[in-house]
mmCIF file of N, CA, C and O and ligand atoms in Angstrom:
data_model
loop_
_atom_site.group_PDB
_atom_site.id
_atom_site.type_symbol
_atom_site.label_atom_id
_atom_site.label_comp_id
_atom_site.label_asym_id
_atom_site.label_seq_id
_atom_site.Cartn_x
_atom_site.Cartn_y
_atom_site.Cartn_z
ATOM 1 N N UNK A 656 89.633 129.795 98.801
ATOM 2 C CA UNK A 656 89.934 129.406 97.430
ATOM 3 C C UNK A 656 89.385 128.055 97.107
ATOM 4 O O UNK A 656 89.204 127.224 97.955
ATOM 5 N N UNK A 657 89.063 127.855 95.847
ATOM 6 C CA UNK A 657 88.507 126.565 95.411
ATOM 7 C C UNK A 657 89.614 125.544 95.236
ATOM 8 O O UNK A 657 90.617 125.810 94.572
ATOM 9 N N UNK A 658 89.473 124.420 95.889
ATOM 10 C CA UNK A 658 90.463 123.382 95.813
ATOM 11 C C UNK A 658 90.212 122.424 94.641
ATOM 12 O O UNK A 658 91.088 122.222 93.775
ATOM 13 N N UNK A 659 89.020 121.919 94.622
ATOM 14 C CA UNK A 659 88.713 120.912 93.629
ATOM 15 C C UNK A 659 87.205 120.721 93.520
ATOM 16 O O UNK A 659 86.457 121.258 94.333
ATOM 17 N N UNK A 660 86.808 119.979 92.532
ATOM 18 C CA UNK A 660 85.388 119.690 92.338
ATOM 19 C C UNK A 660 85.207 118.215 92.559
ATOM 20 O O UNK A 660 85.947 117.396 92.055
ATOM 21 N N UNK A 661 84.185 117.836 93.268
ATOM 22 C CA UNK A 661 83.910 116.439 93.578
ATOM 23 C C UNK A 661 82.854 115.917 92.557
ATOM 24 O O UNK A 661 81.971 116.681 92.100
ATOM 25 N N UNK A 662 82.967 114.632 92.238
ATOM 26 C CA UNK A 662 82.014 114.056 91.252
ATOM 27 C C UNK A 662 80.590 113.983 91.782
ATOM 28 O O UNK A 662 79.651 113.937 90.982
ATOM 29 N N UNK A 663 80.454 113.896 93.064
ATOM 30 C CA UNK A 663 79.082 113.855 93.608
ATOM 31 C C UNK A 663 79.119 114.300 95.079
ATOM 32 O O UNK A 663 80.183 114.470 95.657
ATOM 33 N N UNK A 664 77.920 114.474 95.644
ATOM 34 C CA UNK A 664 77.854 114.998 97.020
ATOM 35 C C UNK A 664 78.406 114.032 98.059
ATOM 36 O O UNK A 664 79.036 114.454 99.017
ATOM 37 N N UNK A 665 78.199 112.734 97.858
ATOM 38 C CA UNK A 665 78.692 111.767 98.854
ATOM 39 C C UNK A 665 80.208 111.855 98.913
ATOM 40 O O UNK A 665 80.797 111.901 99.975
ATOM 41 N N UNK A 666 80.822 111.899 97.753
ATOM 42 C CA UNK A 666 82.283 111.997 97.709
ATOM 43 C C UNK A 666 82.722 113.332 98.330
ATOM 44 O O UNK A 666 83.686 113.371 99.023
ATOM 45 N N UNK A 667 81.979 114.389 97.991
ATOM 46 C CA UNK A 667 82.365 115.685 98.545
ATOM 47 C C UNK A 667 82.340 115.694 100.043
ATOM 48 O O UNK A 667 83.268 116.218 100.684
ATOM 49 N N UNK A 668 81.293 115.098 100.599
ATOM 50 C CA UNK A 668 81.204 115.043 102.080
ATOM 51 C C UNK A 668 82.387 114.231 102.624
ATOM 52 O O UNK A 668 82.915 114.584 103.688
ATOM 53 N N UNK A 669 82.698 113.126 101.931
ATOM 54 C CA UNK A 669 83.791 112.294 102.423
ATOM 55 C C UNK A 669 85.094 113.109 102.395
ATOM 56 O O UNK A 669 85.877 113.066 103.349
ATOM 57 N N UNK A 670 85.336 113.835 101.317
ATOM 58 C CA UNK A 670 86.571 114.595 101.224
ATOM 59 C C UNK A 670 86.597 115.721 102.291
ATOM 60 O O UNK A 670 87.658 115.945 102.894
ATOM 61 N N UNK A 671 85.500 116.375 102.479
ATOM 62 C CA UNK A 671 85.481 117.419 103.539
ATOM 63 C C UNK A 671 85.837 116.783 104.897
ATOM 64 O O UNK A 671 86.615 117.325 105.655
ATOM 65 N N UNK A 672 85.225 115.613 105.179
ATOM 66 C CA UNK A 672 85.510 114.961 106.422
ATOM 67 C C UNK A 672 87.000 114.609 106.579
ATOM 68 O O UNK A 672 87.592 114.806 107.601
ATOM 69 N N UNK A 673 87.576 114.125 105.477
ATOM 70 C CA UNK A 673 88.993 113.749 105.518
ATOM 71 C C UNK A 673 89.861 114.985 105.768
ATOM 72 O O UNK A 673 90.796 114.931 106.574
ATOM 73 N N UNK A 674 89.504 116.085 105.112
ATOM 74 C CA UNK A 674 90.280 117.312 105.287
ATOM 75 C C UNK A 674 90.145 117.849 106.706
ATOM 76 O O UNK A 674 91.122 118.266 107.337
ATOM 77 N N UNK A 675 88.895 117.829 107.220
ATOM 78 C CA UNK A 675 88.715 118.364 108.577
ATOM 79 C C UNK A 675 89.452 117.506 109.577
ATOM 80 O O UNK A 675 90.045 118.001 110.504
ATOM 81 N N UNK A 676 89.399 116.182 109.356
ATOM 82 C CA UNK A 676 90.118 115.297 110.275
ATOM 83 C C UNK A 676 91.618 115.575 110.245
ATOM 84 O O UNK A 676 92.310 115.347 111.216
ATOM 85 N N UNK A 677 92.082 116.037 109.099
ATOM 86 C CA UNK A 677 93.525 116.309 108.983
ATOM 87 C C UNK A 677 93.848 117.734 109.493
ATOM 88 O O UNK A 677 94.963 118.166 109.397
ATOM 89 N N UNK A 678 92.805 118.441 110.003
ATOM 90 C CA UNK A 678 93.039 119.739 110.551
ATOM 91 C C UNK A 678 93.049 120.877 109.552
ATOM 92 O O UNK A 678 93.558 121.955 109.807
ATOM 93 N N UNK A 679 92.442 120.641 108.405
ATOM 94 C CA UNK A 679 92.438 121.635 107.327
ATOM 95 C C UNK A 679 90.997 122.249 107.198
ATOM 96 O O UNK A 679 90.037 121.479 106.868
ATOM 97 N N UNK A 680 90.811 123.472 107.559
ATOM 98 C CA UNK A 680 89.466 124.077 107.474
ATOM 99 C C UNK A 680 89.003 124.176 106.016
ATOM 100 O O UNK A 680 89.752 124.684 105.184
ATOM 101 N N UNK A 681 87.815 123.726 105.750
ATOM 102 C CA UNK A 681 87.315 123.764 104.365
ATOM 103 C C UNK A 681 85.805 123.827 104.395
ATOM 104 O O UNK A 681 85.159 123.581 105.401
ATOM 105 N N UNK A 682 85.275 124.158 103.233
ATOM 106 C CA UNK A 682 83.833 124.217 103.114
ATOM 107 C C UNK A 682 83.363 123.532 101.830
ATOM 108 O O UNK A 682 84.084 123.453 100.857
ATOM 109 N N UNK A 683 82.159 123.045 101.921
ATOM 110 C CA UNK A 683 81.542 122.430 100.757
ATOM 111 C C UNK A 683 80.631 123.456 100.050
ATOM 112 O O UNK A 683 79.722 124.009 100.716
ATOM 113 N N UNK A 684 80.925 123.729 98.823
ATOM 114 C CA UNK A 684 80.092 124.724 98.093
ATOM 115 C C UNK A 684 79.332 123.980 97.001
ATOM 116 O O UNK A 684 79.864 123.129 96.324
ATOM 117 N N UNK A 685 78.099 124.298 96.889
ATOM 118 C CA UNK A 685 77.328 123.758 95.761
ATOM 119 C C UNK A 685 76.254 124.788 95.427
ATOM 120 O O UNK A 685 75.165 124.779 96.018
ATOM 121 N N UNK A 686 76.507 125.585 94.489
ATOM 122 C CA UNK A 686 75.599 126.672 94.195
ATOM 123 C C UNK A 686 74.231 126.188 93.602
ATOM 124 O O UNK A 686 73.270 126.908 93.664
ATOM 125 N N UNK A 687 74.252 125.005 93.028
ATOM 126 C CA UNK A 687 73.081 124.551 92.374
ATOM 127 C C UNK A 687 72.575 123.251 93.000
ATOM 128 O O UNK A 687 72.154 122.340 92.325
ATOM 129 N N UNK A 688 72.637 123.255 94.301
ATOM 130 C CA UNK A 688 72.285 122.013 95.001
ATOM 131 C C UNK A 688 70.862 121.565 94.755
ATOM 132 O O UNK A 688 70.620 120.377 94.551
ATOM 133 N N UNK A 689 69.965 122.481 94.702
ATOM 134 C CA UNK A 689 68.544 122.114 94.512
ATOM 135 C C UNK A 689 67.914 123.024 93.466
ATOM 136 O O UNK A 689 68.386 124.151 93.212
ATOM 137 N N UNK A 690 66.840 122.560 92.940
ATOM 138 C CA UNK A 690 66.055 123.440 92.070
ATOM 139 C C UNK A 690 66.377 123.278 90.630
ATOM 140 O O UNK A 690 65.546 122.769 89.874
ATOM 141 N N UNK A 691 67.576 123.695 90.193
ATOM 142 C CA UNK A 691 67.803 123.811 88.780
ATOM 143 C C UNK A 691 68.365 122.560 88.131
ATOM 144 O O UNK A 691 68.727 122.578 86.989
ATOM 145 N N UNK A 692 68.417 121.489 88.878
ATOM 146 C CA UNK A 692 68.929 120.239 88.330
ATOM 147 C C UNK A 692 68.275 119.909 87.001
ATOM 148 O O UNK A 692 67.011 119.966 86.883
ATOM 149 N N UNK A 693 68.998 119.581 85.982
ATOM 150 C CA UNK A 693 68.455 119.243 84.729
ATOM 151 C C UNK A 693 68.375 120.393 83.721
ATOM 152 O O UNK A 693 68.313 120.199 82.524
ATOM 153 N N UNK A 694 68.463 121.616 84.252
ATOM 154 C CA UNK A 694 68.429 122.745 83.397
ATOM 155 C C UNK A 694 69.800 123.326 83.086
ATOM 156 O O UNK A 694 69.984 124.156 82.246
ATOM 157 N N UNK A 695 70.753 122.881 83.900
ATOM 158 C CA UNK A 695 72.117 123.377 83.681
ATOM 159 C C UNK A 695 73.022 122.167 83.495
ATOM 160 O O UNK A 695 72.673 121.058 83.903
ATOM 161 N N UNK A 696 74.161 122.389 82.910
ATOM 162 C CA UNK A 696 75.096 121.232 82.671
ATOM 163 C C UNK A 696 75.415 120.546 83.998
ATOM 164 O O UNK A 696 75.658 121.221 85.022
ATOM 165 N N UNK A 697 75.457 119.233 83.977
ATOM 166 C CA UNK A 697 75.686 118.454 85.193
ATOM 167 C C UNK A 697 77.002 118.890 85.840
ATOM 168 O O UNK A 697 77.107 118.874 87.082
ATOM 169 N N UNK A 698 77.939 119.246 85.056
ATOM 170 C CA UNK A 698 79.240 119.625 85.594
ATOM 171 C C UNK A 698 79.124 120.785 86.557
ATOM 172 O O UNK A 698 79.825 120.884 87.534
ATOM 173 N N UNK A 699 78.225 121.691 86.239
ATOM 174 C CA UNK A 699 78.052 122.863 87.122
ATOM 175 C C UNK A 699 77.331 122.519 88.401
ATOM 176 O O UNK A 699 77.289 123.372 89.330
ATOM 177 N N UNK A 700 76.717 121.372 88.445
ATOM 178 C CA UNK A 700 76.002 120.957 89.666
ATOM 179 C C UNK A 700 76.964 120.337 90.691
ATOM 180 O O UNK A 700 76.598 120.174 91.827
ATOM 181 N N UNK A 701 78.136 119.973 90.189
ATOM 182 C CA UNK A 701 79.057 119.230 91.056
ATOM 183 C C UNK A 701 79.487 120.125 92.235
ATOM 184 O O UNK A 701 79.782 121.312 92.073
ATOM 185 N N UNK A 702 79.491 119.480 93.408
ATOM 186 C CA UNK A 702 79.940 120.211 94.584
ATOM 187 C C UNK A 702 81.410 120.537 94.518
ATOM 188 O O UNK A 702 82.176 119.781 93.923
ATOM 189 N N UNK A 703 81.766 121.666 95.130
ATOM 190 C CA UNK A 703 83.159 122.088 95.138
ATOM 191 C C UNK A 703 83.678 122.152 96.570
ATOM 192 O O UNK A 703 82.979 122.477 97.491
ATOM 193 N N UNK A 704 84.992 121.795 96.658
ATOM 194 C CA UNK A 704 85.651 121.881 97.980
ATOM 195 C C UNK A 704 86.450 123.206 97.985
ATOM 196 O O UNK A 704 87.259 123.391 97.149
ATOM 197 N N UNK A 705 86.167 124.024 98.975
ATOM 198 C CA UNK A 705 86.890 125.280 99.114
ATOM 199 C C UNK A 705 87.719 125.297 100.400
ATOM 200 O O UNK A 705 87.197 124.862 101.449
ATOM 201 N N UNK A 706 88.904 125.748 100.279
ATOM 202 C CA UNK A 706 89.811 125.868 101.440
ATOM 203 C C UNK A 706 89.670 127.236 102.038
ATOM 204 O O UNK A 706 89.532 128.221 101.356
ATOM 205 N N UNK A 707 89.719 127.256 103.383
ATOM 206 C CA UNK A 707 89.668 128.533 104.115
ATOM 207 C C UNK A 707 91.029 129.209 104.004
ATOM 208 O O UNK A 707 91.094 130.438 104.053
ATOM 209 N N UNK A 708 92.047 128.460 103.904
ATOM 210 C CA UNK A 708 93.424 129.023 103.876
ATOM 211 C C UNK A 708 94.162 128.416 102.696
ATOM 212 O O UNK A 708 94.408 127.194 102.679
ATOM 213 N N UNK A 709 94.566 129.255 101.743
ATOM 214 C CA UNK A 709 95.168 128.675 100.547
ATOM 215 C C UNK A 709 96.548 128.117 100.799
ATOM 216 O O UNK A 709 97.062 127.334 100.021
ATOM 217 N N UNK A 710 97.133 128.362 101.989
ATOM 218 C CA UNK A 710 98.403 127.757 102.306
ATOM 219 C C UNK A 710 98.240 126.255 102.537
ATOM 220 O O UNK A 710 99.252 125.526 102.593
ATOM 221 N N UNK A 711 97.029 125.814 102.735
ATOM 222 C CA UNK A 711 96.758 124.371 102.926
ATOM 223 C C UNK A 711 96.648 123.641 101.629
ATOM 224 O O UNK A 711 96.488 122.401 101.614
ATOM 225 N N UNK A 712 96.814 124.311 100.485
ATOM 226 C CA UNK A 712 96.495 123.665 99.241
ATOM 227 C C UNK A 712 97.347 122.456 98.971
ATOM 228 O O UNK A 712 96.766 121.417 98.592
ATOM 229 N N UNK A 713 98.630 122.522 99.100
ATOM 230 C CA UNK A 713 99.483 121.379 98.786
ATOM 231 C C UNK A 713 99.138 120.197 99.665
ATOM 232 O O UNK A 713 99.016 119.074 99.175
ATOM 233 N N UNK A 714 98.990 120.459 100.955
ATOM 234 C CA UNK A 714 98.664 119.372 101.858
ATOM 235 C C UNK A 714 97.286 118.749 101.537
ATOM 236 O O UNK A 714 97.145 117.533 101.469
ATOM 237 N N UNK A 715 96.344 119.629 101.298
ATOM 238 C CA UNK A 715 95.001 119.182 101.034
ATOM 239 C C UNK A 715 94.949 118.380 99.694
ATOM 240 O O UNK A 715 94.279 117.303 99.605
ATOM 241 N N UNK A 716 95.713 118.810 98.699
ATOM 242 C CA UNK A 716 95.724 118.071 97.431
ATOM 243 C C UNK A 716 96.303 116.680 97.646
ATOM 244 O O UNK A 716 95.765 115.698 97.081
ATOM 245 N N UNK A 717 97.350 116.588 98.391
ATOM 246 C CA UNK A 717 97.930 115.282 98.681
ATOM 247 C C UNK A 717 96.983 114.343 99.391
ATOM 248 O O UNK A 717 96.856 113.145 99.116
ATOM 249 N N UNK A 718 96.271 114.928 100.376
ATOM 250 C CA UNK A 718 95.286 114.135 101.120
ATOM 251 C C UNK A 718 94.187 113.656 100.204
ATOM 252 O O UNK A 718 93.747 112.485 100.280
ATOM 253 N N UNK A 719 93.683 114.496 99.346
ATOM 254 C CA UNK A 719 92.585 114.105 98.469
ATOM 255 C C UNK A 719 93.059 113.130 97.417
ATOM 256 O O UNK A 719 92.289 112.257 96.987
ATOM 257 N N UNK A 720 94.290 113.251 97.007
ATOM 258 C CA UNK A 720 94.854 112.256 96.061
ATOM 259 C C UNK A 720 94.744 110.869 96.683
ATOM 260 O O UNK A 720 94.350 109.877 96.049
ATOM 261 N N UNK A 721 95.106 110.784 97.969
ATOM 262 C CA UNK A 721 95.010 109.532 98.630
ATOM 263 C C UNK A 721 93.545 109.085 98.808
ATOM 264 O O UNK A 721 93.202 107.915 98.647
ATOM 265 N N UNK A 722 92.667 110.052 99.078
ATOM 266 C CA UNK A 722 91.259 109.702 99.271
ATOM 267 C C UNK A 722 90.674 109.197 97.970
ATOM 268 O O UNK A 722 89.854 108.273 97.935
ATOM 269 N N UNK A 723 91.091 109.798 96.868
ATOM 270 C CA UNK A 723 90.567 109.390 95.559
ATOM 271 C C UNK A 723 91.033 107.962 95.251
ATOM 272 O O UNK A 723 90.301 107.195 94.587
ATOM 273 N N UNK A 724 92.203 107.620 95.623
ATOM 274 C CA UNK A 724 92.733 106.297 95.281
ATOM 275 C C UNK A 724 92.214 105.183 96.171
ATOM 276 O O UNK A 724 92.573 104.061 96.060
ATOM 277 N N UNK A 725 91.329 105.576 97.098
ATOM 278 C CA UNK A 725 90.776 104.577 97.987
ATOM 279 C C UNK A 725 91.546 104.531 99.259
ATOM 280 O O UNK A 725 92.792 104.558 99.256
ATOM 281 N N UNK A 726 90.815 104.497 100.378
ATOM 282 C CA UNK A 726 91.446 104.581 101.682
ATOM 283 C C UNK A 726 92.407 103.469 101.990
ATOM 284 O O UNK A 726 93.358 103.637 102.729
ATOM 285 N N UNK A 727 92.147 102.283 101.437
ATOM 286 C CA UNK A 727 92.955 101.148 101.839
ATOM 287 C C UNK A 727 94.107 100.830 100.897
ATOM 288 O O UNK A 727 94.995 100.061 101.199
ATOM 289 N N UNK A 728 94.074 101.450 99.709
ATOM 290 C CA UNK A 728 95.126 101.157 98.761
ATOM 291 C C UNK A 728 96.410 101.849 99.198
ATOM 292 O O UNK A 728 96.452 103.017 99.377
ATOM 293 N N UNK A 729 97.454 101.047 99.282
ATOM 294 C CA UNK A 729 98.750 101.580 99.695
ATOM 295 C C UNK A 729 98.670 102.157 101.103
ATOM 296 O O UNK A 729 99.551 102.959 101.484
ATOM 297 N N UNK A 730 97.629 101.854 101.814
ATOM 298 C CA UNK A 730 97.452 102.463 103.108
ATOM 299 C C UNK A 730 98.490 101.866 104.075
ATOM 300 O O UNK A 730 98.598 100.637 104.205
ATOM 301 N N UNK A 731 99.136 102.707 104.722
ATOM 302 C CA UNK A 731 100.116 102.293 105.762
ATOM 303 C C UNK A 731 99.738 103.031 107.057
ATOM 304 O O UNK A 731 99.851 104.224 107.101
ATOM 305 N N UNK A 732 99.314 102.304 107.974
ATOM 306 C CA UNK A 732 98.915 102.970 109.229
ATOM 307 C C UNK A 732 100.151 103.431 109.950
ATOM 308 O O UNK A 732 101.276 103.017 109.706
ATOM 309 N N UNK A 733 99.949 104.382 110.836
ATOM 310 C CA UNK A 733 101.083 104.947 111.538
ATOM 311 C C UNK A 733 100.720 105.063 113.037
ATOM 312 O O UNK A 733 99.569 104.978 113.438
ATOM 313 N N UNK A 734 101.722 105.167 113.863
ATOM 314 C CA UNK A 734 101.498 105.214 115.282
ATOM 315 C C UNK A 734 101.825 106.607 115.810
ATOM 316 O O UNK A 734 102.884 107.184 115.495
ATOM 317 N N UNK A 735 100.915 107.127 116.589
ATOM 318 C CA UNK A 735 101.120 108.447 117.180
ATOM 319 C C UNK A 735 102.300 108.396 118.122
ATOM 320 O O UNK A 735 102.359 107.554 119.007
ATOM 321 N N UNK A 736 103.200 109.353 117.965
ATOM 322 C CA UNK A 736 104.370 109.386 118.812
ATOM 323 C C UNK A 736 104.043 109.848 120.229
ATOM 324 O O UNK A 736 104.843 109.648 121.165
ATOM 325 N N UNK A 737 102.922 110.510 120.354
ATOM 326 C CA UNK A 737 102.591 111.060 121.658
ATOM 327 C C UNK A 737 101.805 110.100 122.530
ATOM 328 O O UNK A 737 102.141 109.833 123.691
ATOM 329 N N UNK A 738 100.706 109.518 121.964
ATOM 330 C CA UNK A 738 99.856 108.677 122.809
ATOM 331 C C UNK A 738 99.867 107.217 122.383
ATOM 332 O O UNK A 738 99.278 106.352 123.057
ATOM 333 N N UNK A 739 100.497 106.895 121.214
ATOM 334 C CA UNK A 739 100.640 105.499 120.830
ATOM 335 C C UNK A 739 99.459 104.993 120.040
ATOM 336 O O UNK A 739 99.439 103.804 119.704
ATOM 337 N N UNK A 740 98.502 105.835 119.758
ATOM 338 C CA UNK A 740 97.331 105.401 118.974
ATOM 339 C C UNK A 740 97.743 105.027 117.546
ATOM 340 O O UNK A 740 98.586 105.692 116.948
ATOM 341 N N UNK A 741 97.135 103.950 117.050
ATOM 342 C CA UNK A 741 97.414 103.576 115.672
ATOM 343 C C UNK A 741 96.373 104.241 114.760
ATOM 344 O O UNK A 741 95.167 104.168 115.044
ATOM 345 N N UNK A 742 96.865 104.901 113.699
ATOM 346 C CA UNK A 742 95.945 105.646 112.845
ATOM 347 C C UNK A 742 96.100 105.248 111.402
ATOM 348 O O UNK A 742 97.169 104.852 110.940
ATOM 349 N N UNK A 743 94.980 105.384 110.668
ATOM 350 C CA UNK A 743 95.018 105.014 109.244
ATOM 351 C C UNK A 743 95.817 106.063 108.484
ATOM 352 O O UNK A 743 95.962 107.242 108.930
ATOM 353 N N UNK A 744 96.306 105.652 107.358
ATOM 354 C CA UNK A 744 97.250 106.524 106.627
ATOM 355 C C UNK A 744 96.629 107.825 106.171
ATOM 356 O O UNK A 744 97.375 108.794 105.959
ATOM 357 N N UNK A 745 95.334 107.859 105.954
ATOM 358 C CA UNK A 745 94.757 109.111 105.445
ATOM 359 C C UNK A 745 94.720 110.222 106.509
ATOM 360 O O UNK A 745 94.484 111.360 106.137
ATOM 361 N N UNK A 746 94.926 109.889 107.721
ATOM 362 C CA UNK A 746 94.885 110.894 108.761
ATOM 363 C C UNK A 746 96.279 111.458 108.989
ATOM 364 O O UNK A 746 97.248 110.675 109.111
ATOM 365 N N UNK A 747 96.389 112.739 109.067
ATOM 366 C CA UNK A 747 97.696 113.324 109.284
ATOM 367 C C UNK A 747 97.810 113.876 110.693
ATOM 368 O O UNK A 747 98.863 114.386 111.111
ATOM 369 N N UNK A 748 96.697 113.831 111.428
ATOM 370 C CA UNK A 748 96.683 114.300 112.815
ATOM 371 C C UNK A 748 96.011 113.182 113.653
ATOM 372 O O UNK A 748 95.004 112.612 113.270
ATOM 373 N N UNK A 749 96.584 112.947 114.797
ATOM 374 C CA UNK A 749 96.052 111.939 115.704
ATOM 375 C C UNK A 749 94.658 112.409 116.213
ATOM 376 O O UNK A 749 94.532 113.509 116.767
ATOM 377 N N UNK A 750 93.662 111.595 116.029
ATOM 378 C CA UNK A 750 92.351 112.002 116.497
ATOM 379 C C UNK A 750 92.212 111.905 118.014
ATOM 380 O O UNK A 750 91.338 112.473 118.673
ATOM 381 N N UNK A 751 93.113 111.192 118.584
ATOM 382 C CA UNK A 751 93.078 110.970 120.025
ATOM 383 C C UNK A 751 93.658 112.213 120.786
ATOM 384 O O UNK A 751 93.043 112.673 121.728
ATOM 385 N N UNK A 752 94.786 112.626 120.374
ATOM 386 C CA UNK A 752 95.493 113.721 121.141
ATOM 387 C C UNK A 752 95.791 114.962 120.276
ATOM 388 O O UNK A 752 96.269 115.941 120.808
ATOM 389 N N UNK A 753 95.595 114.866 118.938
ATOM 390 C CA UNK A 753 95.806 116.043 118.117
ATOM 391 C C UNK A 753 97.245 116.211 117.638
ATOM 392 O O UNK A 753 97.566 117.257 117.040
ATOM 393 N N UNK A 754 98.118 115.253 117.945
ATOM 394 C CA UNK A 754 99.520 115.396 117.532
ATOM 395 C C UNK A 754 99.620 115.182 116.010
ATOM 396 O O UNK A 754 99.013 114.250 115.492
ATOM 397 N N UNK A 755 100.397 116.008 115.366
ATOM 398 C CA UNK A 755 100.569 115.882 113.876
ATOM 399 C C UNK A 755 101.516 114.728 113.594
ATOM 400 O O UNK A 755 102.455 114.482 114.316
ATOM 401 N N UNK A 756 101.236 114.126 112.458
ATOM 402 C CA UNK A 756 102.109 113.033 111.991
ATOM 403 C C UNK A 756 103.420 113.702 111.537
ATOM 404 O O UNK A 756 103.422 114.777 110.987
ATOM 405 N N UNK A 757 104.511 113.003 111.773
ATOM 406 C CA UNK A 757 105.782 113.498 111.335
ATOM 407 C C UNK A 757 105.872 113.473 109.818
ATOM 408 O O UNK A 757 105.807 112.425 109.201
ATOM 409 N N UNK A 758 105.942 114.641 109.180
ATOM 410 C CA UNK A 758 105.923 114.676 107.716
ATOM 411 C C UNK A 758 107.101 113.942 107.091
ATOM 412 O O UNK A 758 107.013 113.477 105.932
ATOM 413 N N UNK A 759 108.152 113.799 107.814
ATOM 414 C CA UNK A 759 109.364 113.074 107.257
ATOM 415 C C UNK A 759 109.067 111.601 107.077
ATOM 416 O O UNK A 759 109.639 110.910 106.239
ATOM 417 N N UNK A 760 108.121 111.110 107.846
ATOM 418 C CA UNK A 760 107.758 109.716 107.766
ATOM 419 C C UNK A 760 106.490 109.517 106.896
ATOM 420 O O UNK A 760 105.956 108.418 106.836
ATOM 421 N N UNK A 761 106.057 110.544 106.237
ATOM 422 C CA UNK A 761 104.840 110.502 105.493
ATOM 423 C C UNK A 761 105.102 109.934 104.117
ATOM 424 O O UNK A 761 105.523 110.632 103.224
ATOM 425 N N UNK A 762 104.820 108.666 103.971
ATOM 426 C CA UNK A 762 105.016 108.018 102.693
ATOM 427 C C UNK A 762 103.694 107.683 102.052
ATOM 428 O O UNK A 762 103.006 106.841 102.524
HETATM 429 ZN ZN1 ZN B 2088 97.976 110.752 119.729
#
């Protein structure tokens, strides 16, 4: 399913990375990546983020809201309960050991 549209490719790649890091399978779609630029409305050139599993929508939307607002704004790092690694707020899964962040502490 289509989650959202990104304003540009760089942002789209960033969002895909953030989602993948959070353990959410997604794909970057851009039907008009090359060739027709300038002949179609710019809006239709915008890359789209598609989720592999629509059950991830709420989680993915929340993650992208944070990504849109800038990674450091209101960023509160958290500590992995399993291995003790300190992680930035945009990550919901420890990159070190794969443990999920406790959603109850997700502010
Ligand atoms: Zn960990």
